[in-house]
Each structure stands twice: as structure tokens, then as C-alpha cells.
Tab-separated table of C-alpha atoms in Angstrom:
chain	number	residue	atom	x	y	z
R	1	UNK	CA	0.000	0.000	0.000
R	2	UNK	CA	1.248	3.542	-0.880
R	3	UNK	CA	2.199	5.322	2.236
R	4	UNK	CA	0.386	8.257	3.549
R	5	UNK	CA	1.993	11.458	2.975
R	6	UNK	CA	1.793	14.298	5.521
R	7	UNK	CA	3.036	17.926	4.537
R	8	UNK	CA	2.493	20.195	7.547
R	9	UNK	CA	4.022	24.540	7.929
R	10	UNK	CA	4.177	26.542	10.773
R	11	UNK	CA	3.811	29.765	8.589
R	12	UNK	CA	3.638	32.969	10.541
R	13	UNK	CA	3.963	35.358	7.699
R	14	UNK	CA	2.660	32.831	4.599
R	15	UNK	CA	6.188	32.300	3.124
R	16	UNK	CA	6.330	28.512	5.043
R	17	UNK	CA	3.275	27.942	3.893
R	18	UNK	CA	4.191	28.180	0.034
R	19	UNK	CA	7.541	26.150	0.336
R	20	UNK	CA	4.997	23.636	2.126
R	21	UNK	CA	2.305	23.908	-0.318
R	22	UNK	CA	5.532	23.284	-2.971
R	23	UNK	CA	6.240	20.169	-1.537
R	24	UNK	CA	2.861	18.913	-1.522
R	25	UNK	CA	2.528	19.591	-5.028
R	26	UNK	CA	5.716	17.617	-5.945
R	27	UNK	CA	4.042	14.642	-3.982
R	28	UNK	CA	0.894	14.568	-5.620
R	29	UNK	CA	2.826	14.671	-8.884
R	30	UNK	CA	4.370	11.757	-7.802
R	31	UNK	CA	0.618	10.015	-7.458
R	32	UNK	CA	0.536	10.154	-3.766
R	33	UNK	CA	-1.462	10.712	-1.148
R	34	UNK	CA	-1.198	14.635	0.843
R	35	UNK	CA	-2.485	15.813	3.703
R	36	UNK	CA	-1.897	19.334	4.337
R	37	UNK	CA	-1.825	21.016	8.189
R	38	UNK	CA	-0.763	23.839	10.061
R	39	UNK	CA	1.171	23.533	13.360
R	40	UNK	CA	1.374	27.747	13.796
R	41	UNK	CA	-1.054	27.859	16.790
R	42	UNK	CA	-1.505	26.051	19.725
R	43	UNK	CA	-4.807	24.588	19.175
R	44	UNK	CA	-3.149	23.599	16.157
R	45	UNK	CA	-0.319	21.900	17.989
R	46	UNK	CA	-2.502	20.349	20.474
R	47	UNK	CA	-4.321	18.046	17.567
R	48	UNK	CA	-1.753	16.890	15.353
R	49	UNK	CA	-2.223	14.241	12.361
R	50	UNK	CA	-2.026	10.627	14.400
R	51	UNK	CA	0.668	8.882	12.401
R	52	UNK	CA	1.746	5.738	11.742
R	53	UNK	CA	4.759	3.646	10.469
R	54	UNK	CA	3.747	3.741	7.083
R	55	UNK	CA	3.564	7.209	7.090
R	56	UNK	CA	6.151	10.204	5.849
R	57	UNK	CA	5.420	13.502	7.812
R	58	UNK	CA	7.332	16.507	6.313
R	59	UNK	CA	7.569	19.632	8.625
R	60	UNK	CA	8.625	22.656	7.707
R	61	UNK	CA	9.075	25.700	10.168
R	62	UNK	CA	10.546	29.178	9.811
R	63	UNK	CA	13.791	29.524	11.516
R	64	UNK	CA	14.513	32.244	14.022
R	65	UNK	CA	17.993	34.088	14.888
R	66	UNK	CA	19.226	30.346	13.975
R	67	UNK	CA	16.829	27.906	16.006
R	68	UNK	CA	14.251	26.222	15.842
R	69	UNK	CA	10.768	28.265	17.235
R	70	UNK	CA	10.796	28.079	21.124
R	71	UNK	CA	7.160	27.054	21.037
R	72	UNK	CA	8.358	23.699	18.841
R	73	UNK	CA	10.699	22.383	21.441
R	74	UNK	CA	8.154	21.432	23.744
R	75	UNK	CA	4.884	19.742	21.881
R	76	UNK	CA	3.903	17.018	24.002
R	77	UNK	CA	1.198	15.759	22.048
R	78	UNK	CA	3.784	15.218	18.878
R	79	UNK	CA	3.930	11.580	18.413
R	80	UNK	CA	5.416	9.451	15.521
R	81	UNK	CA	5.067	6.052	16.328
R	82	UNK	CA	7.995	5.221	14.088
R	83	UNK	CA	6.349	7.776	10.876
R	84	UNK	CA	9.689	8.790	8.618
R	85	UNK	CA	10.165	12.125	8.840
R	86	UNK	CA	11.664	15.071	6.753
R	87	UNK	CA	12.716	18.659	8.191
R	88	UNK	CA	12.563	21.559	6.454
R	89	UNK	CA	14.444	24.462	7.685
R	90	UNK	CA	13.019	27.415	5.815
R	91	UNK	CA	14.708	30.794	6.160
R	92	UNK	CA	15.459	34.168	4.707
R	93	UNK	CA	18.464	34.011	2.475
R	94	UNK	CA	20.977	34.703	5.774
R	95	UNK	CA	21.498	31.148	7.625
R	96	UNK	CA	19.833	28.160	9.425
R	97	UNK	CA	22.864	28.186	11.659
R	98	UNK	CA	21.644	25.422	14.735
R	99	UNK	CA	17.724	25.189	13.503
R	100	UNK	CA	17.709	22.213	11.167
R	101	UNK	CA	19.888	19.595	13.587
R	102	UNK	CA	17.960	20.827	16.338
R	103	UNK	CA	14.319	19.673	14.831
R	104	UNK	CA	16.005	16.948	13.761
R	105	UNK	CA	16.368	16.162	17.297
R	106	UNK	CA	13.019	17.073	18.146
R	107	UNK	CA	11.167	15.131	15.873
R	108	UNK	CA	13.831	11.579	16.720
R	109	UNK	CA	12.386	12.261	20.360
R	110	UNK	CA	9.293	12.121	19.569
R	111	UNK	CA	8.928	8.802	18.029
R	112	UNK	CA	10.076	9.870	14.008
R	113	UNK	CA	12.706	7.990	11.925
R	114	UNK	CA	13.942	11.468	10.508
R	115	UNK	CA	15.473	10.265	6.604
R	116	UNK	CA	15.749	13.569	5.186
R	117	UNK	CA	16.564	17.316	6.333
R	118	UNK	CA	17.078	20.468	3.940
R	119	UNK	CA	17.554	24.399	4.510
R	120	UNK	CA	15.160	25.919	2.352
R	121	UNK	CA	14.397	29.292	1.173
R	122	UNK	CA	11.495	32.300	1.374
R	123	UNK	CA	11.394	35.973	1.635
R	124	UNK	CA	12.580	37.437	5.102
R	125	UNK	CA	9.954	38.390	7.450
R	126	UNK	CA	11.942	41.343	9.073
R	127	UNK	CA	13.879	42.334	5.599
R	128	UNK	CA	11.175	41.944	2.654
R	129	UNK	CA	13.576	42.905	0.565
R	130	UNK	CA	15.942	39.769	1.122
R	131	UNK	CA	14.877	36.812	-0.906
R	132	UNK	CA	11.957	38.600	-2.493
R	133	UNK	CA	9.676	36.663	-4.529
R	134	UNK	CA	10.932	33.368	-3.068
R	135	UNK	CA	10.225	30.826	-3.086
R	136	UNK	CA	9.704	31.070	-7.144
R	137	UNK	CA	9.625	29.243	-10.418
R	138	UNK	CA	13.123	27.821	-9.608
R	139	UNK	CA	12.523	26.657	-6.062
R	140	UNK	CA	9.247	25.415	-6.875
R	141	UNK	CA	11.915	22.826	-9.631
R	142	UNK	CA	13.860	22.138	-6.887
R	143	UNK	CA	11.109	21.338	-4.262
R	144	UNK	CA	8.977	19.132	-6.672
R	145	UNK	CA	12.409	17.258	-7.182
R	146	UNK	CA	13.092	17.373	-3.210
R	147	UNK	CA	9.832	15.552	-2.976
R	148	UNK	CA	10.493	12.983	-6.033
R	149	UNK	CA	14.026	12.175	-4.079
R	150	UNK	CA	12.159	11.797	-0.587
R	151	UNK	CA	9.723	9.051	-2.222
R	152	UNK	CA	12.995	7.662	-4.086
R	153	UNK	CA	14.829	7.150	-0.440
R	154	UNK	CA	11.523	5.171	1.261
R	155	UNK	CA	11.627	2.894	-1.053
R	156	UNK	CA	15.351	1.874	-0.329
R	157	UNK	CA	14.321	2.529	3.350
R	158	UNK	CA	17.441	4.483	4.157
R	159	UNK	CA	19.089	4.971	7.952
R	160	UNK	CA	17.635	7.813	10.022
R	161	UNK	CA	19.812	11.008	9.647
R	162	UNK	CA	23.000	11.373	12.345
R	163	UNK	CA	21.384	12.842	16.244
R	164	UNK	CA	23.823	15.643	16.722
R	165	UNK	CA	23.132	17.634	20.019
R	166	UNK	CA	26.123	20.015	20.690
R	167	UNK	CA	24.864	22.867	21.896
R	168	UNK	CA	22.905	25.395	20.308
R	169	UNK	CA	23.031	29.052	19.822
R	170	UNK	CA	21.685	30.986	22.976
R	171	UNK	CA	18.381	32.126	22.482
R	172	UNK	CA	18.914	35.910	22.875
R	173	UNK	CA	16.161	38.808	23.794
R	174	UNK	CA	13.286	39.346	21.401
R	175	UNK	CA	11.426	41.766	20.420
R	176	UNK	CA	7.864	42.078	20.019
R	177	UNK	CA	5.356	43.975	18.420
R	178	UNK	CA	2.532	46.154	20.106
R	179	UNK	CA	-0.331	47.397	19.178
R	180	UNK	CA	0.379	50.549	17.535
R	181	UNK	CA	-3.223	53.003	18.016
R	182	UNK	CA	-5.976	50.948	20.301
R	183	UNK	CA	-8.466	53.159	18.472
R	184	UNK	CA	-8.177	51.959	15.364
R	185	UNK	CA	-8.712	48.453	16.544
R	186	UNK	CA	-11.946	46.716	15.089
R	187	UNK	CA	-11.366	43.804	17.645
R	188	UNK	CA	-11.723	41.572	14.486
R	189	UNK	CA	-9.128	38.779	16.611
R	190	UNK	CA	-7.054	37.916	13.476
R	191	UNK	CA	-3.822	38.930	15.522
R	192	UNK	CA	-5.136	36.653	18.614
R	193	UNK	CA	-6.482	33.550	16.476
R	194	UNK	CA	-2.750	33.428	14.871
R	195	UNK	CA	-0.496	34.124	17.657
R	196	UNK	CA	1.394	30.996	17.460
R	197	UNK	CA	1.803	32.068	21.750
R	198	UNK	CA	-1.069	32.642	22.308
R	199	UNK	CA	-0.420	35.963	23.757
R	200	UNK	CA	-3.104	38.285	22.536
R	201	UNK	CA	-5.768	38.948	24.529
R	202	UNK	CA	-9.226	41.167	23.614
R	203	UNK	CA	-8.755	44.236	21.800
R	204	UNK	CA	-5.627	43.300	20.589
R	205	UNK	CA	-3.618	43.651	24.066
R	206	UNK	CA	-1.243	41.306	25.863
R	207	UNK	CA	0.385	40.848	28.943
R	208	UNK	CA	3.625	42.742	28.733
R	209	UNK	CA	5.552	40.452	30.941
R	210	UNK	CA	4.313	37.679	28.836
R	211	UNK	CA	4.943	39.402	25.482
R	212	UNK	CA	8.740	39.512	26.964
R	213	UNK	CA	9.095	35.954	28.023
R	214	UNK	CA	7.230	34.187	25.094
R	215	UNK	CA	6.633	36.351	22.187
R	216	UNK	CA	8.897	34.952	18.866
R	217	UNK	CA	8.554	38.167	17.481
R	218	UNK	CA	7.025	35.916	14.122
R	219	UNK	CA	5.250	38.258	12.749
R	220	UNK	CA	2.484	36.660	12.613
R	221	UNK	CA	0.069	39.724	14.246
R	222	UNK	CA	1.930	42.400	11.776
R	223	UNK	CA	1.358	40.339	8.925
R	224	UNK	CA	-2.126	39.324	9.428
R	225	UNK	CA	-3.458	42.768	11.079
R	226	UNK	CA	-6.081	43.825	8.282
R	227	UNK	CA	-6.006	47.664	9.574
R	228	UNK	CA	-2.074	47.699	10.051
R	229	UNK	CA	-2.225	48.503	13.490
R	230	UNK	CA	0.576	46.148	14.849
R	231	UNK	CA	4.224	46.727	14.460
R	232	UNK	CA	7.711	46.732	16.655
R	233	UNK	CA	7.926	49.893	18.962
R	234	UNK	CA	9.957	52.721	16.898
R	235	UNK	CA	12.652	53.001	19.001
R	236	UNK	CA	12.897	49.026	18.532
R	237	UNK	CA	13.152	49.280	15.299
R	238	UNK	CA	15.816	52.269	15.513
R	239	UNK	CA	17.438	50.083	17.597
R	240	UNK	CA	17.357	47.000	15.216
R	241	UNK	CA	18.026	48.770	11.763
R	242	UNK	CA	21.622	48.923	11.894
R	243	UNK	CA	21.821	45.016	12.627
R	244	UNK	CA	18.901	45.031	9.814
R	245	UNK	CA	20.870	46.409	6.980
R	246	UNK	CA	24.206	44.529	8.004
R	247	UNK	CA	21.992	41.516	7.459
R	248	UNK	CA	21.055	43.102	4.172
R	249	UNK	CA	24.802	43.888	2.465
R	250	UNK	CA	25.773	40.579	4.213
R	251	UNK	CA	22.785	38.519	2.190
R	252	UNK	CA	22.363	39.376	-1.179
R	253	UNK	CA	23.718	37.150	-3.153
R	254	UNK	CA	20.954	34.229	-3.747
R	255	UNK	CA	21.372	30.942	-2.019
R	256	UNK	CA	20.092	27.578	-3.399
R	257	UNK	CA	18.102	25.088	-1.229
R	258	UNK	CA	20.151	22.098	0.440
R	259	UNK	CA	19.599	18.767	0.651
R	260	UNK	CA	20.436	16.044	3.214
R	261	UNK	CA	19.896	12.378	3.053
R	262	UNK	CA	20.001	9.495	5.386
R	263	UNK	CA	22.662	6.459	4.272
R	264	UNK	CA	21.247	3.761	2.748
């Protein structure tokens, strides 16, 4: 029996969502089987797809300062029961740095034969100008291939990739956006349904102490306000654009989506 195929994005800002929607499309081509699901919130995380042996569960997350999300490294209700699995590390044209070995990790301990890894690209969340337009006609080649090599690799039922667990970068201070004129809100709730925290409260408000010690500064409530009424405090972003543009000159050239297999 073909195997069930499982393509799931944590996609703050939508540009997870179209590598993942990629990928699902290259399966499909192949004749099999997709399920497509989000992991961004935590009602979200709290029903994930019940997998099986069989099955090949690809997830693919934005990465963050060079990590993996904080809200991904604990998901207790995350189990494989021996599904293959396949990371995908999807960032903005700078570097994954720690993110992709450390979700490899995470998804080995919780029950996933990971076979496959790769470092994938989409426009910047913080620099929109950095990887613009990606992923595009070329990446959407190279993902459709990713997939055909993925199905190509079950079938010789390769070794799970190498656990390596040196220690990661620090997780440093972040940011977070605020609400930028409470008047203008229409307490519509599309910042609060896609917090992937949780942190946003009614009328668009949060717990500052919370916003400090959980907010992943994703993007997610910028992106998705429809009035535009959510951004990083001004003098945070005065404070950020010098880092911001070193980023920029730093990142400019284009980088090509990687690709790393198990051993047979």
C-alpha cells in the first residue's frame, strides 16, 4: 500500500506555507497521497495528524535568529510512532545556523525515523527585501524534485539522519510587536487567532511580561493585522536597523536550497 503522505508549515507570515504547499505539489505529482496542516497555533499543535509507520510527515518551520521556534521544542502531544520524517528548515536568504539539527532532534524524540533534512528558502519576514519573490519558479523545480528524491529514499528505506546535540546558539532577547493606536482596533481577533503564543488577549492587548518571556517576534500579528495597526515599537526598530541592513549587504547574493539524506 502507498504510504500516507503528511506535509504540515508553521507559517507565521505565509512564506512557510508556500515552500509547504511546494512540496505537496511535488508529492501529488508523484501520485501520492497529501495531507496538508498547520502547526502555527496552539490549538493547532494540540491536535496533530495521528501517524503511523507507514507514514512520511514533512515539517517545515521558519527559523529564528538560527533555532528552531521556542514554542516547537516542547509539543507534548507530537507523536510518531515510528512515521519517517523530513525537516525543512526554511529561512530568509541569511542562515539556518543550529535550527535544522535541532528539529532533527526534536522530531527523533518524539517517536520519528527522521530520513531527510534540507535548509530551504522564502522571503525574510523582518527584511522583505531579502529573498523577495521566493520561493519562485526555480525553487518550486527544486522542491517538486526534493519531494520525487524523498519518495525515491523510502523505497530503499534508508538509515535515520546522524542525532547531533552540541549545543545550540543561545536564544537571545526578542522583540515584540505592540499594538500601535488601540483606536483603530476593530477587535476583528485575526492577531489573537494566529499568535502561534497565544499571547493576545481582547482588543488586541497582551500581557507585557508575557509578550517579553514568550513572544517569537514571528510576525504573525503584523502580517495578518487587516487595519495595520501592529508593528515593533519605533525606538525598537531604531534600535534593530543597523543590525537590519548589516543583514542586508551581508545577504544578497541568492542561495540555493540544500539537501540532506540518510545512508542507505
Amino acid at each position: 500500500m502507498s504510504p500516507k503522505v503528511y506535509v504540515g508549515a508553521m507559517s507565521p507570515t505565509g512564506g512557510t506555507a508556500k515552500v509547504a504547499s511546494l512540496l505537496a505539489q511535488g508529492f501529488r505529482a508523484c501520485g501520492q497521497s497529501v495531507s496538508e496542516f498547520s502547526f502555527l497555533t496552539p490549538a493547532q499543535r494540540a491536535l496533530p495528524p495521528q501517524f503511523s509507520p507507514d507514514d512520511i510527515a514533512i515539517f517545515c518551520f521558519p527559523v529564528f535568529a538560527g533555532r528552531v521556534p521556542k514554542c516547537l521544542t516542547a509539543w507534548p502531544q507530537l507523536q510518531g510512532h515510528g512515521a519517517k520524517a523530513v525537516v525543512g528548515a526554511v529561512y530568509g536568504n541569511r542562515a539556518c545556523d543550529d535550527a535544522t539539527r535541532e528539529m532533527v532532534a526534536i522530531l527523533h524524540d518524539h517517536g520519528f525515523k527522521v530520513i531527510a533534512s534540507a535548509e530551504l528558502i522564502a522571503q525574510h519576514s523582518l527584511i522583505p527585501q531579502l529573498a523577495a519573490g521566493r520561493p519562485d519558479a526555480e525553487d518550486a523545480n527544486w522542491l517538486h524534485h526534493f519531494a520525487a528524491q524523498i519518495m525515491q529514499v523510502v523505497a530503499q528505506d534508508v538509515a535515520e539522519i546522524a542525532i547531533d546535540r552540541s549545543p545550540y546558539l543561545p536564544y537571545g532577547p526578542t522583540p515584540y510587536p505592540v499594538l500601535l493606536d488601540p483606536a483603530r482596533c476593530k477587535q476583528c481577533k485575526v492577531c489573537s487567532r494566529f499568535c502561534p503564543q497565544q499571547l493576545i488577549g481582547v482588543g488586541g492587548v497582551a500581557d507585557e511580561e508575557r509578550l517579553k518571556a514568550e513572544c517569537l517576534n514571528c510576525q504573525a500579528c503584523v502580517a495578518r493585522c487587516p487595519y495595520h495597526n501592529r508593528a515593533l515599537p519605533n525606538q525598537v526598530q531604531t534600535m534593530m536597523a543597523p543590525m537590519l541592513k548589516q543583514i542586508w549587504r551581508n545577504n544578497q547574493a541568492r542561495k540555493e536550497n540544500r539537501a540532506c539524506f540518510g545512508e542507505a
